[in-house]
XYZ file of C-alpha atoms in Angstrom:
695
model
C -18.277 182.113 0.737
C -16.415 179.599 -1.440
C -17.086 175.970 -0.583
C -14.293 173.527 -1.412
C -14.061 169.785 -1.805
C -10.912 167.656 -1.943
C -10.988 163.891 -2.265
C -8.414 161.484 -0.895
C -6.387 159.477 -3.386
C -8.628 156.630 -4.540
C -6.812 153.583 -5.855
C -8.047 151.229 -8.571
C -5.978 148.079 -8.507
C -5.993 147.897 -12.297
C -3.596 149.235 -14.961
C -4.098 152.765 -16.257
C -5.073 151.616 -19.768
C -7.865 149.373 -18.489
C -9.211 152.160 -16.225
C -9.253 154.526 -19.238
C -11.307 152.008 -21.219
C -13.797 151.869 -18.335
C -13.858 155.677 -18.122
C -14.740 156.073 -21.804
C -17.789 153.864 -21.301
C -19.362 156.715 -19.285
C -19.976 158.658 -22.500
C -22.113 159.798 -24.180
C -24.650 158.719 -21.516
C -24.341 156.838 -18.247
C -27.447 155.077 -16.851
C -25.611 154.444 -13.553
C -25.597 158.210 -12.872
C -29.254 159.301 -13.237
C -28.489 163.039 -13.067
C -26.157 162.716 -16.079
C -28.478 163.305 -19.032
C -25.919 163.056 -21.828
C -22.958 164.701 -23.520
C -21.663 165.737 -26.924
C -18.134 166.372 -28.181
C -17.452 170.035 -28.968
C -13.806 169.814 -30.024
C -11.207 167.104 -30.316
C -7.481 167.023 -31.178
C -4.534 164.626 -31.147
C -0.801 165.006 -31.251
C 1.046 163.855 -34.354
C 2.205 160.646 -32.691
C -1.165 160.003 -31.057
C 0.276 160.202 -27.532
C -1.916 163.118 -26.427
C -5.651 163.197 -26.952
C -7.673 166.325 -26.049
C -11.478 166.208 -25.902
C -13.857 169.002 -24.969
C -17.441 167.979 -24.156
C -20.690 169.661 -23.240
C -22.436 167.707 -20.478
C -26.042 168.099 -19.361
C -27.007 167.343 -15.728
C -30.498 167.295 -14.277
C -31.123 169.810 -11.469
C -31.964 168.000 -8.239
C -33.454 170.854 -6.258
C -36.807 171.718 -4.689
C -39.511 172.453 -7.256
C -39.824 176.077 -6.090
C -36.118 176.689 -6.669
C -36.257 175.123 -10.141
C -39.284 177.228 -11.004
C -37.595 180.447 -9.898
C -34.423 179.572 -11.803
C -36.437 178.531 -14.859
C -34.217 175.545 -15.695
C -34.529 171.788 -15.376
C -30.920 170.999 -16.267
C -27.518 172.689 -16.216
C -24.671 172.530 -18.721
C -21.052 171.871 -17.826
C -18.067 172.060 -20.160
C -15.448 169.373 -19.593
C -11.921 169.377 -21.049
C -9.954 166.111 -20.900
C -6.250 165.813 -21.678
C -5.251 162.149 -21.995
C -1.502 161.539 -22.237
C -0.819 157.920 -23.174
C 2.928 158.373 -23.022
C 2.904 159.677 -19.446
C -0.171 157.603 -18.553
C -2.215 160.507 -17.142
C -5.707 161.900 -17.644
C -6.327 165.458 -16.467
C -9.923 166.708 -16.376
C -11.134 170.288 -15.991
C -14.836 171.192 -15.810
C -16.852 174.352 -15.225
C -20.491 175.344 -15.448
C -21.943 177.399 -18.289
C -25.463 177.683 -16.865
C -25.773 180.663 -14.488
C -22.017 181.241 -14.797
C -22.476 184.908 -13.840
C -24.218 183.917 -10.591
C -22.692 180.563 -9.663
C -19.107 179.471 -10.373
C -18.315 175.766 -10.173
C -14.843 174.482 -11.007
C -13.745 170.861 -10.869
C -10.344 169.243 -11.422
C -9.723 165.494 -11.569
C -6.709 163.368 -12.400
C -5.996 159.731 -13.142
C -2.332 158.817 -12.687
C -0.187 155.727 -12.206
C 0.390 154.672 -8.612
C 3.899 155.799 -7.577
C 4.732 152.434 -6.001
C 2.867 150.027 -8.283
C 2.675 150.782 -12.011
C -0.160 148.272 -12.390
C -2.456 150.394 -10.224
C -4.197 153.692 -10.969
C -4.773 156.665 -8.646
C -7.680 159.082 -8.861
C -7.983 162.524 -7.222
C -10.779 165.047 -7.372
C -11.222 168.626 -6.170
C -13.928 171.222 -6.667
C -14.953 174.705 -5.605
C -18.391 176.310 -5.434
C -18.839 180.092 -5.328
C -22.457 181.322 -5.254
C -22.318 185.055 -5.890
C -26.054 185.701 -6.194
C -29.043 183.469 -6.773
C -32.345 185.241 -6.174
C -31.804 185.263 -2.398
C -31.446 181.467 -2.216
C -27.633 181.429 -1.939
C -27.462 179.533 1.350
C -30.063 176.931 0.364
C -28.458 176.363 -3.034
C -25.026 176.010 -1.465
C -26.206 173.232 0.847
C -28.115 171.433 -1.910
C -25.250 171.653 -4.392
C -22.552 170.375 -2.019
C -24.791 167.587 -0.738
C -25.523 166.398 -4.271
C -21.933 166.765 -5.377
C -20.522 164.647 -2.558
C -23.252 162.056 -3.111
C -22.207 161.787 -6.769
C -18.522 161.482 -5.822
C -19.048 158.031 -4.353
C -21.324 157.092 -7.256
C -18.613 158.051 -9.752
C -16.131 155.644 -8.156
C -18.725 152.874 -8.215
C -19.411 153.530 -11.918
C -15.753 153.036 -12.853
C -15.681 149.792 -10.872
C -18.900 148.697 -12.630
C -17.412 149.190 -16.088
C -14.128 147.559 -15.060
C -16.040 144.457 -13.995
C -18.018 144.591 -17.234
C -14.834 144.719 -19.349
C -13.294 141.821 -17.455
C -16.473 139.729 -17.772
C -16.372 140.364 -21.532
C -12.815 139.024 -21.702
C -10.923 142.344 -21.712
C -8.557 142.151 -18.752
C -5.458 143.653 -20.373
C -4.878 146.530 -22.777
C -1.344 147.027 -24.125
C 0.435 150.238 -23.243
C 0.830 152.918 -25.858
C 3.960 152.759 -28.004
C 4.984 155.308 -30.655
C 4.412 154.279 -34.279
C 7.553 153.604 -36.368
C 8.714 156.787 -38.125
C 10.297 156.645 -41.590
C 13.688 158.339 -42.011
C 12.370 161.031 -44.392
C 9.449 161.790 -42.022
C 11.885 162.168 -39.149
C 13.978 164.654 -41.218
C 10.865 166.651 -42.147
C 9.854 166.900 -38.494
C 13.293 168.131 -37.379
C 13.794 171.843 -36.734
C 12.770 174.526 -34.236
C 9.280 173.166 -33.851
C 8.077 172.748 -30.263
C 8.072 168.978 -29.692
C 5.126 169.349 -27.340
C 2.792 170.940 -29.897
C -0.162 169.011 -31.285
C -1.464 168.336 -34.766
C -5.053 169.499 -34.807
C -7.937 167.436 -36.150
C -10.624 169.898 -35.094
C -11.175 173.650 -34.752
C -9.657 173.946 -31.304
C -6.149 174.835 -32.533
C -2.882 173.804 -30.931
C -3.492 173.505 -27.191
C 0.192 173.772 -26.281
C 2.384 171.385 -24.319
C 0.826 168.551 -22.399
C 0.306 169.215 -18.685
C 2.785 167.871 -16.156
C 2.213 164.445 -14.694
C 0.518 164.437 -11.280
C 2.086 161.803 -9.037
C 0.892 160.840 -5.584
C 3.346 161.275 -2.744
C 3.672 160.480 0.936
C 1.832 163.649 1.987
C -1.445 162.507 0.430
C -4.094 160.242 1.923
C -5.613 157.408 -0.011
C -9.178 156.217 0.492
C -8.159 152.661 1.415
C -5.945 153.962 4.214
C -8.776 156.145 5.556
C -11.217 153.230 5.590
C -8.691 150.868 7.155
C -7.096 153.113 9.779
C -9.538 155.973 10.404
C -12.930 154.402 9.781
C -15.748 155.121 7.354
C -16.107 158.778 6.389
C -18.502 160.462 4.001
C -16.923 162.166 0.964
C -17.381 165.574 2.582
C -15.784 164.372 5.811
C -12.860 162.989 3.836
C -12.550 166.344 2.123
C -12.480 168.228 5.446
C -9.756 165.927 6.751
C -7.594 166.421 3.656
C -8.082 170.197 3.625
C -7.239 170.523 7.325
C -4.200 168.300 6.894
C -3.052 170.340 3.876
C -3.460 173.549 5.884
C -1.217 172.108 8.602
C 1.424 171.093 6.077
C 1.476 174.631 4.692
C 1.331 176.651 7.920
C 2.389 174.566 10.923
C 6.095 174.756 11.677
C 6.193 171.966 14.251
C 5.376 168.295 14.196
C 2.243 167.518 12.153
C -0.339 165.694 14.305
C -1.364 162.205 13.312
C -4.436 161.828 11.149
C -6.406 160.248 14.007
C -5.740 163.354 16.120
C -6.770 165.770 13.341
C -9.958 163.788 12.781
C -10.940 164.126 16.452
C -11.014 167.919 16.155
C -13.188 167.716 13.047
C -15.623 165.409 14.825
C -15.687 167.704 17.860
C -16.857 170.549 15.615
C -19.232 168.434 13.493
C -16.820 168.736 10.529
C -17.194 172.508 10.408
C -13.789 173.166 8.845
C -13.164 176.723 10.080
C -14.176 175.922 13.669
C -12.110 172.732 13.728
C -9.095 174.569 12.292
C -9.272 177.261 14.977
C -9.704 174.687 17.749
C -6.728 172.696 16.453
C -4.604 175.823 16.060
C -5.138 176.792 19.697
C -4.442 173.235 20.838
C -1.179 173.008 18.881
C -0.064 176.307 20.394
C -0.921 174.970 23.872
C 0.991 171.736 23.233
C 4.063 173.659 22.136
C 3.886 176.057 25.087
C 3.670 173.220 27.632
C 5.882 170.713 25.762
C 3.089 168.151 25.800
C 4.610 166.161 22.916
C 7.406 165.094 25.287
C 5.212 164.502 28.331
C 5.354 160.691 28.267
C 9.145 160.806 28.096
C 9.639 163.483 30.760
C 6.809 163.083 33.292
C 7.448 160.854 36.275
C 4.594 161.030 38.814
C 5.654 161.459 42.448
C 5.642 158.258 44.499
C 2.793 159.689 46.589
C 0.682 160.130 43.453
C 1.399 156.594 42.301
C 0.270 155.282 45.677
C -2.849 157.369 46.287
C -4.133 158.187 42.765
C -6.726 155.429 42.306
C -6.657 155.100 38.522
C -4.979 152.944 35.886
C -5.283 151.059 32.568
C -6.942 147.643 32.551
C -7.205 145.595 29.304
C -9.967 146.746 26.889
C -13.748 146.725 26.430
C -15.694 144.453 24.067
C -15.125 146.895 21.171
C -11.356 146.805 21.591
C -11.149 150.248 23.180
C -8.495 150.646 25.907
C -10.147 150.553 29.335
C -9.216 153.029 32.073
C -10.479 152.451 35.620
C -10.851 155.309 38.096
C -11.882 154.533 41.672
C -12.884 158.108 42.395
C -14.838 157.278 45.550
C -11.676 155.816 47.113
C -9.503 158.784 46.192
C -8.722 161.592 48.617
C -8.841 164.429 46.100
C -8.434 167.093 48.762
C -5.459 165.313 50.287
C -3.815 164.834 46.892
C -4.206 168.494 46.035
C -2.692 169.523 49.362
C 0.135 167.003 49.022
C 1.248 167.339 45.388
C -0.529 170.453 44.110
C -3.006 171.099 41.327
C -0.366 171.368 38.593
C 1.024 167.914 39.309
C -2.494 166.449 39.214
C -3.200 168.184 35.900
C 0.048 166.938 34.415
C -0.812 163.407 35.527
C -4.249 163.648 33.884
C -2.609 164.857 30.671
C -0.190 161.938 30.739
C -3.165 159.578 31.021
C -4.694 161.145 27.899
C -1.407 160.935 26.007
C -1.056 157.288 26.999
C -4.665 156.686 25.910
C -3.954 157.926 22.384
C -0.892 155.701 22.211
C -2.906 152.677 23.340
C -5.585 153.402 20.720
C -2.935 153.228 18.010
C -1.693 149.925 19.419
C -5.201 148.455 19.565
C -5.876 149.591 15.992
C -2.925 147.500 14.836
C -3.772 144.609 17.153
C -7.441 144.267 16.156
C -7.122 145.396 12.550
C -9.835 148.058 12.726
C -9.892 151.785 13.576
C -9.935 152.464 17.339
C -9.639 156.153 18.190
C -11.181 156.408 21.668
C -11.140 154.637 25.004
C -13.622 153.602 27.677
C -13.471 154.895 31.238
C -15.003 152.949 34.138
C -15.562 155.155 37.196
C -16.331 153.498 40.533
C -18.029 155.960 42.899
C -18.298 153.726 45.964
C -17.237 155.930 48.860
C -18.006 159.221 47.122
C -19.170 161.755 49.667
C -19.170 165.439 50.398
C -15.410 165.645 50.876
C -15.140 165.307 47.096
C -17.081 168.579 46.825
C -14.270 170.532 48.454
C -14.567 173.765 46.493
C -10.915 174.152 45.358
C -11.015 170.498 44.330
C -14.151 171.056 42.238
C -12.550 174.127 40.637
C -9.458 172.074 39.829
C -11.648 169.330 38.361
C -13.485 171.833 36.166
C -10.168 173.212 34.955
C -8.975 169.713 34.044
C -12.235 169.008 32.210
C -11.800 172.232 30.235
C -8.187 171.440 29.284
C -9.065 167.893 28.228
C -12.159 168.979 26.264
C -10.121 171.618 24.397
C -7.114 169.450 23.581
C -8.286 165.817 23.574
C -11.733 166.011 21.941
C -13.573 162.836 20.992
C -11.095 160.609 22.850
C -13.724 159.304 25.269
C -15.759 156.588 23.631
C -17.843 155.604 26.651
C -17.982 156.493 30.365
C -19.385 153.842 32.702
C -20.216 155.184 36.175
C -21.039 152.484 38.735
C -22.182 152.500 42.364
C -23.297 156.134 42.193
C -24.292 157.208 45.746
C -27.002 159.641 46.829
C -24.573 162.548 46.848
C -23.650 162.094 43.190
C -26.415 164.360 41.756
C -24.911 167.276 43.696
C -21.511 166.718 42.051
C -23.187 166.155 38.679
C -25.049 169.458 38.998
C -21.761 171.268 39.538
C -19.741 169.731 36.718
C -22.231 168.756 33.982
C -22.628 172.298 32.538
C -18.904 172.259 31.741
C -19.006 168.973 29.827
C -19.666 169.035 26.086
C -23.101 167.727 25.107
C -21.565 165.115 22.783
C -19.486 163.865 25.718
C -22.437 163.781 28.129
C -24.311 161.494 25.751
C -21.577 158.887 26.268
C -22.256 158.642 30.021
C -23.935 155.510 31.401
C -24.688 155.802 35.112
C -25.626 152.990 37.503
C -26.600 153.340 41.149
C -26.524 150.591 43.736
C -25.745 147.149 42.358
C -27.802 147.309 39.166
C -24.620 147.355 37.078
C -24.297 143.595 37.592
C -27.289 142.350 35.620
C -28.450 142.566 31.997
C -27.907 146.048 30.595
C -24.983 146.507 32.991
C -21.249 146.090 32.592
C -21.569 142.753 30.784
C -22.917 144.668 27.776
C -19.656 146.586 27.475
C -16.960 144.463 29.131
C -16.081 140.811 28.744
C -16.701 138.918 31.967
C -13.024 138.018 32.060
C -11.955 141.664 32.505
C -14.593 142.891 35.012
C -12.567 143.832 38.140
C -12.831 141.729 41.264
C -13.991 144.695 43.366
C -17.050 144.917 41.095
C -17.901 141.254 41.408
C -15.745 140.036 38.529
C -12.994 137.474 38.522
C -10.182 139.657 37.157
C -7.574 140.926 39.606
C -7.246 144.675 39.085
C -3.910 146.330 39.868
C -5.321 149.860 40.038
C -4.223 151.485 43.336
C -6.951 151.524 45.973
C -6.296 155.118 46.982
C -7.144 156.014 50.569
C -6.609 159.052 52.781
C -3.373 160.939 52.258
C -1.613 161.432 55.631
C -1.521 165.067 56.690
C 2.184 164.709 57.352
C 2.646 164.539 53.558
C 0.855 167.829 52.872
C 2.810 170.702 51.363
C 3.845 173.401 53.825
C 2.175 176.801 53.678
C 5.309 178.171 52.013
C 5.151 175.468 49.337
C 1.439 176.063 48.830
C 2.079 179.776 48.448
C 4.732 178.941 45.865
C 2.236 176.879 43.865
C -0.336 179.688 44.174
C -2.925 177.347 45.712
C -3.317 178.812 49.192
C -4.081 182.240 47.744
C -6.768 180.775 45.456
C -8.195 178.815 48.363
C -8.449 181.907 50.554
C -10.034 183.885 47.718
C -12.780 181.246 47.543
C -13.312 180.757 51.282
C -14.349 183.208 53.988
C -12.781 183.293 57.420
C -14.722 183.572 60.655
C -14.063 183.724 64.392
C -16.311 182.021 66.916
C -16.350 183.442 70.442
C -17.992 182.117 73.563
C -21.543 183.396 73.602
C -21.217 184.743 70.053
C -21.775 182.055 67.406
C -21.074 182.752 63.742
C -24.156 182.453 61.514
C -24.826 182.755 57.792
C -28.332 183.316 56.413
C -29.311 181.603 53.133
C -32.598 182.683 51.562
C -34.459 179.934 49.679
C -37.268 181.101 47.408
C -38.349 177.640 46.196
C -39.185 174.630 48.271
C -36.611 172.204 46.931
C -33.047 173.381 46.448
C -29.682 172.103 47.674
C -27.442 173.920 50.132
C -23.850 172.638 50.188
C -21.161 173.648 52.673
C -17.487 173.079 53.187
C -15.390 174.344 56.103
C -12.043 173.734 57.782
C -11.564 174.157 61.545
C -8.272 176.014 61.944
C -8.385 176.465 65.748
C -10.517 175.098 68.558
C -13.572 172.818 68.485
C -16.979 173.960 67.236
C -20.508 172.644 66.885
C -22.170 173.051 63.512
C -25.971 173.201 63.100
C -28.475 174.125 60.422
C -31.747 175.914 61.225
C -34.807 177.039 59.272
C -36.908 180.126 59.957
C -39.840 181.734 58.241
C -38.641 185.067 59.633
C -35.812 186.986 58.036
C -33.137 187.808 60.637
C -32.522 191.536 60.955
C -28.806 192.376 60.867
C -27.410 194.556 63.565
C -26.108 198.056 62.842
C -22.398 197.237 63.180
C -21.942 194.826 60.266
C -23.928 194.355 57.016
C -25.513 190.908 56.914
C -24.568 189.930 60.502
C -24.732 191.068 64.110
C -21.599 191.797 66.040
C -19.569 188.615 66.272
C -21.435 187.095 63.311
C -24.692 186.272 65.155
C -27.951 186.750 63.239
C -30.584 185.086 65.431
C -32.145 187.115 68.171
C -31.488 185.658 71.619
C -35.182 186.015 72.317
C -36.062 183.516 69.621
C -37.526 180.238 70.854
C -36.453 176.988 69.193
C -39.508 175.213 67.748
C -41.461 178.481 67.630
C -39.406 181.140 65.889
C -37.079 178.707 64.161
C -36.494 174.967 63.861
C -33.422 172.785 63.626
C -33.142 170.781 60.366
C -29.685 169.289 61.011
C -28.598 167.665 64.236
C -25.620 169.377 65.943
C -22.275 168.071 64.680
C -19.149 168.358 66.834
C -16.177 169.395 64.690
C -12.639 169.117 66.045
C -9.638 171.304 65.338
C -7.948 170.369 62.049
C -10.974 168.621 60.577
C -12.505 169.357 57.172
C -16.285 169.153 57.003
C -18.443 168.880 53.904
C -22.196 168.411 53.696
C -25.397 169.180 51.858
C -29.060 169.668 52.643
C -32.067 169.346 50.334
C -34.495 172.023 51.461
C -38.195 171.257 51.874
C -39.607 174.710 52.476
C -38.892 178.246 51.300
C -37.630 180.701 53.887
C -34.321 181.470 55.576
C -31.813 178.762 56.468
C -29.112 179.523 59.034
C -25.694 177.865 59.027
C -24.384 178.183 62.605
C -21.025 177.520 64.242
C -20.771 177.669 68.058
C -17.831 177.007 70.322
C -17.744 173.527 71.818
C -16.470 172.653 75.279
C -16.089 169.255 76.941
C -18.903 167.898 79.157
C -19.036 169.013 82.755
C -19.260 172.737 82.129
C -22.339 174.805 82.791
C -25.099 174.142 80.269
C -25.886 176.803 77.727
C -29.158 178.672 77.618
C -30.043 177.859 74.004
C -32.523 174.976 73.896
C -31.566 171.851 72.077
C -27.788 171.985 72.326
C -27.214 171.754 76.102
C -25.460 168.424 75.730
C -22.727 169.865 73.548
C -22.197 173.495 74.571
C -20.674 175.035 77.641
C -21.785 178.173 79.354
C -21.798 180.988 76.877
C -20.339 183.550 79.233
C -17.369 181.633 80.580
C -13.975 182.924 79.451
C -11.923 181.079 76.810
C -10.039 181.468 73.510
C -11.798 182.017 70.211
C -12.144 179.444 67.433
C -11.161 180.095 63.802
C -12.570 178.538 60.648
C -12.610 178.914 56.858
C -15.952 178.199 55.218
C -17.707 178.165 51.874
C -21.338 177.479 50.966
C -23.320 177.297 47.748
C -26.972 176.956 46.758
C -27.955 174.792 43.815
C -31.200 176.171 42.467
C -34.158 173.847 42.143
C -34.195 174.157 38.352
C -30.499 173.276 38.041
C -30.720 170.460 40.547
C -33.820 168.966 39.010
C -32.224 169.393 35.596
C -29.310 167.294 36.718
C -31.664 164.637 38.015
C -33.496 164.573 34.672
C -30.162 164.080 32.927
C -29.396 161.177 35.195
C -32.809 159.619 34.699
C -32.297 159.654 30.934
C -29.058 157.683 31.038
C -29.233 155.449 34.090
C -31.279 152.657 35.517
C -32.853 153.242 38.883
C -31.276 156.565 39.862
C -34.136 159.005 40.211
C -33.651 161.254 43.242
C -31.874 161.715 46.542
C -33.005 159.210 49.106
C -35.062 160.432 52.034
C -33.100 158.146 54.350
C -30.506 160.257 56.143
C -28.250 160.294 59.124
C -30.188 163.217 60.572
C -31.944 162.426 63.811
C -34.680 164.894 62.966
C -35.732 162.976 59.859
C -36.351 166.258 58.059
C -33.153 166.420 56.071
C -31.816 164.843 52.903
C -28.260 165.712 53.844
C -25.091 163.762 54.386
C -22.580 165.764 56.455
C -19.190 164.135 56.693
C -15.958 164.538 58.636
C -13.312 163.799 56.021
C -10.113 164.351 57.930
């Protein structure tokens, strides 16, 4: 595989002639570059008028490689041949170099140029490119490739510093100006003798090299090239190899991309997301540009107008900047009715709104870069989780969230500089377990999570936000205009026909199972837990009637009846002969659920065995008590006539390893958040759950 390097345009704010005088001081030896052992001139020639000077040198460089590799190769230094063409008339120096040592195994080619700055003739531009092709090297091709490119890029920076060193030396010695070249006066008879068909570009030869032909064309910088000062000022500090990757990726876009070329800050984000692996970054960027074109994302800020409902109930917005000058986005997720928003505006509208936030974030970064005079390419997000509960784990909502995370990770990489999560409640580890596997590791390392009120002291928000911009709802003095969110009225939900049109209802029904609950025939689902501590989560909607939901634990495995795999007729698994407290025990107090309500909850298991999720029909007080112990206060007689209840439900088990893994992740990046609290709303005191009626 051929490795390539391309430098940005480096600018010396000195005239070309003075830079050339500094360059010549590098020969025959250069103490400032220890690997450069010396050089000797092989051939030299000048044009008749002295305008073009050609020098060919042999340069010796010390091999900086592991001792074993040097011993196998049998060399301590390598020889390069360098050919310089200096054109005083055009004010250019073109340099070509290639290796002679191991030329049949390793091919190194380098091209450099010094030219006059296109906008300031008193400045000099320098560009450098190289390629490395290791065809065979005793089985050490990969190791040699890494060593060679690492050393080469390290010497790139050193070469620029050497020129600056000799420039300063010349100036300190009193040489601050060197006159430009002018042709020598030519006598009339000499002019006549030179007239004729002779090629005016040919050279008179002083050495054995012969006539090298016409001087090469002048290389002039243009608007499509990046200079090093611009990179440092607007993009931040990059290593020589990182600069090279940026220039190569940008050049590839200019050659192949037919649409609008992304800004340099945007290209750089894709390189950072792939650790400056050029091929991977190029493929990621290619797919993203195709996605942007397909969905017209470049015009999103001009065309997208969020619905009034979204503006009122989407609890997020921009709010000044953090202490590093990054734009600050505040999201009050705990106050946001994600389920209601999805049912009222649809998943696509929410996704488009999230994309508009990311587009606006990039625009604000550019503005802050100009305002603060330093590169700012990412923003900070402050997420307030006060109020977060199990309704936020509504399964279609979680799936939509994961989809949004995937789209943002693929198309807006490295835009998040820091994520501050405050007031994380006990239910947060469940949500974190579900979403963290889908978040890039580099992104996860930017998360700082605070539970309770420990975000207020040292090590909290004051380390990242000026006191003047901390929102009032977090104890600060700054009035925050971010919408407070709240429950979306059901009257604003999309109709079933509209949901079908947006393809959401079908996806919802594919995820959820339907069940009927009859009098005397509860619906039950058995969940087998092999380890002591796992998390069972549930989510169900009551479509018709009122039901009572309970959770039981049994060491016995219920035996399904013959009519239906996994359940008895009517969905009942428990045998009516079972005795509560003997054959099975209740681990969640009965919860009355009314028609139209959405219920979410979770339970941290303490013992292995079988857990039973149970839904029974509920009737108002005054009816005959049921025969099942423990729920007489909420159930009517099982055998009295009445209509059936309907529900849609979903449940999921988070394995102990995954759940504990999420807790370990939290412990590594938060203060004081270690595990789910044992304090619960369960009257039995045996549960770590938090069931909730959200609607």
